Amino acid sequence: IDLYLDCSGSMSSHENFEGTRIRMIDLVKGIAMVLFRMGMIENLYFFDGSLYKIDKVNELTILSFSKSGGTDFENVIAKIKKNGNNAVIITDGEDSCQTYDKKTFWVGVGGTKFPGGYYDNESSAFKQYKANGQCVTYNSESSKFDYVR
């Protein structure tokens, strides 16, 4: 898979993970480490308002990455469409998304409902992603991922 990790400023907020408070960016890096060790990552990107491709994926490049800016899901979706690979985006969902892609799957942290709140509008592609079962979010109470409908 192609893996896209949100490194925007809001990802420095904390999430409860299996009884421990952890920064969301550290949580997503941990998930990336597991996927790397399983040999599942074809391409790795971090993103905020820009995309950052990690050319040599290993523990050090995952853990040491440090950028923080705004969030732009449209840049990510454009890259997914260009690459043509199945992709997983791990994010707190703090942005809008107007573009749907059938190869894109969303994993939420921080209680996101994709997107809800300020970013929820009629043109949101998240409505289609949710209807097609392409959005899950981490439930800190059950320590499981739940589909977002």
Coordinates of C-alpha atoms in Angstrom, one line a residue:
I1 CA 0.0 0.0 0.0
D2 CA 0.9 3.6 -0.2
L3 CA 0.7 5.1 3.3
Y4 CA 0.1 8.8 4.0
L5 CA 0.6 10.1 7.5
D6 CA -0.8 13.4 8.6
C7 CA 1.9 15.5 10.3
S8 CA -0.1 18.8 10.5
G9 CA 0.0 20.9 13.6
S10 CA -3.2 19.4 15.0
M11 CA -1.5 16.0 15.1
S12 CA 0.5 17.2 18.1
S13 CA -2.6 16.9 20.2
H14 CA -2.9 13.9 22.5
E15 CA -5.1 10.7 22.2
N16 CA -5.7 8.0 24.7
F17 CA -4.3 4.8 23.3
E18 CA -4.7 1.6 25.4
G19 CA -4.7 3.6 28.6
T20 CA -1.8 5.9 27.8
R21 CA -1.9 9.5 26.5
I22 CA 0.1 9.8 23.4
R23 CA 0.6 12.5 20.7
M24 CA -1.4 11.5 17.6
I25 CA 1.7 12.0 15.4
D26 CA 3.6 9.4 17.6
L27 CA 0.6 7.0 17.3
V28 CA 0.6 7.2 13.5
K29 CA 4.3 6.7 13.4
G30 CA 3.9 3.6 15.5
I31 CA 1.3 2.3 13.1
A32 CA 3.6 3.0 10.2
M33 CA 6.4 1.1 12.1
V34 CA 4.2 -2.0 12.4
L35 CA 3.2 -1.8 8.7
F36 CA 6.8 -1.4 7.7
R37 CA 7.9 -4.4 9.7
M38 CA 5.1 -6.4 8.0
G39 CA 6.5 -5.4 4.6
M40 CA 3.2 -3.7 3.6
I41 CA 4.4 -0.2 2.7
E42 CA 5.2 0.4 -1.0
N43 CA 5.5 4.2 -0.7
L44 CA 5.4 6.3 2.4
Y45 CA 4.5 10.0 2.6
F46 CA 4.0 12.4 5.4
F47 CA 1.7 15.4 4.6
D48 CA 0.5 18.7 5.9
G49 CA -0.1 21.4 3.4
S50 CA 2.6 19.7 1.3
L51 CA 3.6 16.1 0.6
Y52 CA 6.9 14.6 1.7
K53 CA 7.9 11.3 0.2
I54 CA 10.2 9.2 2.3
D55 CA 12.6 7.6 -0.2
K56 CA 14.3 5.1 2.1
V57 CA 11.6 3.7 4.5
N58 CA 13.0 2.4 7.8
E59 CA 12.6 2.9 11.5
L60 CA 14.8 5.9 11.6
T61 CA 13.2 7.8 8.7
I62 CA 9.7 7.1 10.2
L63 CA 10.6 8.1 13.7
S64 CA 12.8 11.1 12.9
F65 CA 10.4 12.9 10.4
S66 CA 9.4 16.3 11.7
K67 CA 7.3 18.8 9.9
S68 CA 4.2 20.6 10.9
G69 CA 1.9 22.9 8.9
G70 CA -1.7 23.1 7.7
T71 CA -3.6 20.2 6.1
D72 CA -4.5 19.7 2.4
F73 CA -6.3 16.4 1.6
E74 CA -6.7 17.4 -2.0
N75 CA -2.9 17.2 -2.6
V76 CA -2.9 13.7 -1.1
I77 CA -5.8 12.5 -3.2
A78 CA -4.2 13.9 -6.4
K79 CA -1.0 12.0 -5.6
I80 CA -3.0 8.8 -4.9
K81 CA -4.8 9.1 -8.2
K82 CA -1.4 9.8 -10.0
N83 CA 0.2 6.7 -8.4
G84 CA -2.8 4.4 -9.0
N85 CA -2.1 2.3 -5.9
N86 CA -4.3 1.4 -3.0
A87 CA -3.7 4.0 -0.3
V88 CA -4.3 4.5 3.4
I89 CA -4.4 7.9 4.9
I90 CA -4.0 8.2 8.7
T91 CA -5.2 11.5 10.0
D92 CA -7.2 13.4 12.6
G93 CA -9.5 14.5 9.8
E94 CA -9.0 18.2 10.3
D95 CA -9.6 19.3 6.7
S96 CA -12.3 19.1 4.0
C97 CA -12.2 16.7 1.1
Q98 CA -14.1 17.3 -2.2
T99 CA -12.5 14.5 -4.3
Y100 CA -13.5 10.8 -4.1
D101 CA -11.2 8.0 -5.0
K102 CA -12.1 4.3 -4.8
K103 CA -8.5 3.3 -3.9
T104 CA -8.3 5.6 -0.8
F105 CA -9.0 4.4 2.7
W106 CA -9.1 6.6 5.7
V107 CA -8.0 5.7 9.3
G108 CA -8.9 8.3 11.9
V109 CA -7.3 9.2 15.2
G110 CA -8.4 11.7 17.8
G111 CA -12.1 10.9 17.5
T112 CA -12.6 12.2 14.0
K113 CA -15.9 11.5 12.3
F114 CA -14.6 12.5 8.8
P115 CA -14.9 15.4 8.9
G116 CA -17.9 16.6 10.9
G117 CA -18.1 20.1 12.4
Y118 CA -16.7 23.0 10.6
Y119 CA -15.6 21.0 7.5
D120 CA -19.0 19.1 7.0
N121 CA -20.8 20.4 3.9
E122 CA -22.8 19.1 1.0
S123 CA -19.8 18.8 -1.3
S124 CA -17.8 16.7 1.1
A125 CA -16.5 13.5 -0.5
F126 CA -16.4 12.0 3.0
K127 CA -20.1 11.2 2.5
Q128 CA -19.2 8.8 -0.3
Y129 CA -16.1 7.4 1.5
K130 CA -18.3 6.6 4.6
A131 CA -21.1 5.1 2.6
N132 CA -18.6 2.8 0.9
G133 CA -17.0 1.7 4.2
Q134 CA -13.7 3.4 3.4
C135 CA -13.4 5.2 6.8
V136 CA -12.5 3.8 10.2
T137 CA -11.7 5.7 13.4
Y138 CA -9.8 4.6 16.5
N139 CA -12.1 4.2 19.5
S140 CA -10.0 4.9 22.6
E141 CA -12.7 3.4 24.9
S142 CA -12.7 -0.1 23.2
S143 CA -9.1 0.1 21.8
K144 CA -10.5 -0.9 18.4
F145 CA -11.2 0.7 15.1
D146 CA -14.9 1.4 14.2
Y147 CA -16.4 2.1 10.8
V148 CA -17.6 5.6 10.4
R149 CA -21.0 5.8 8.8

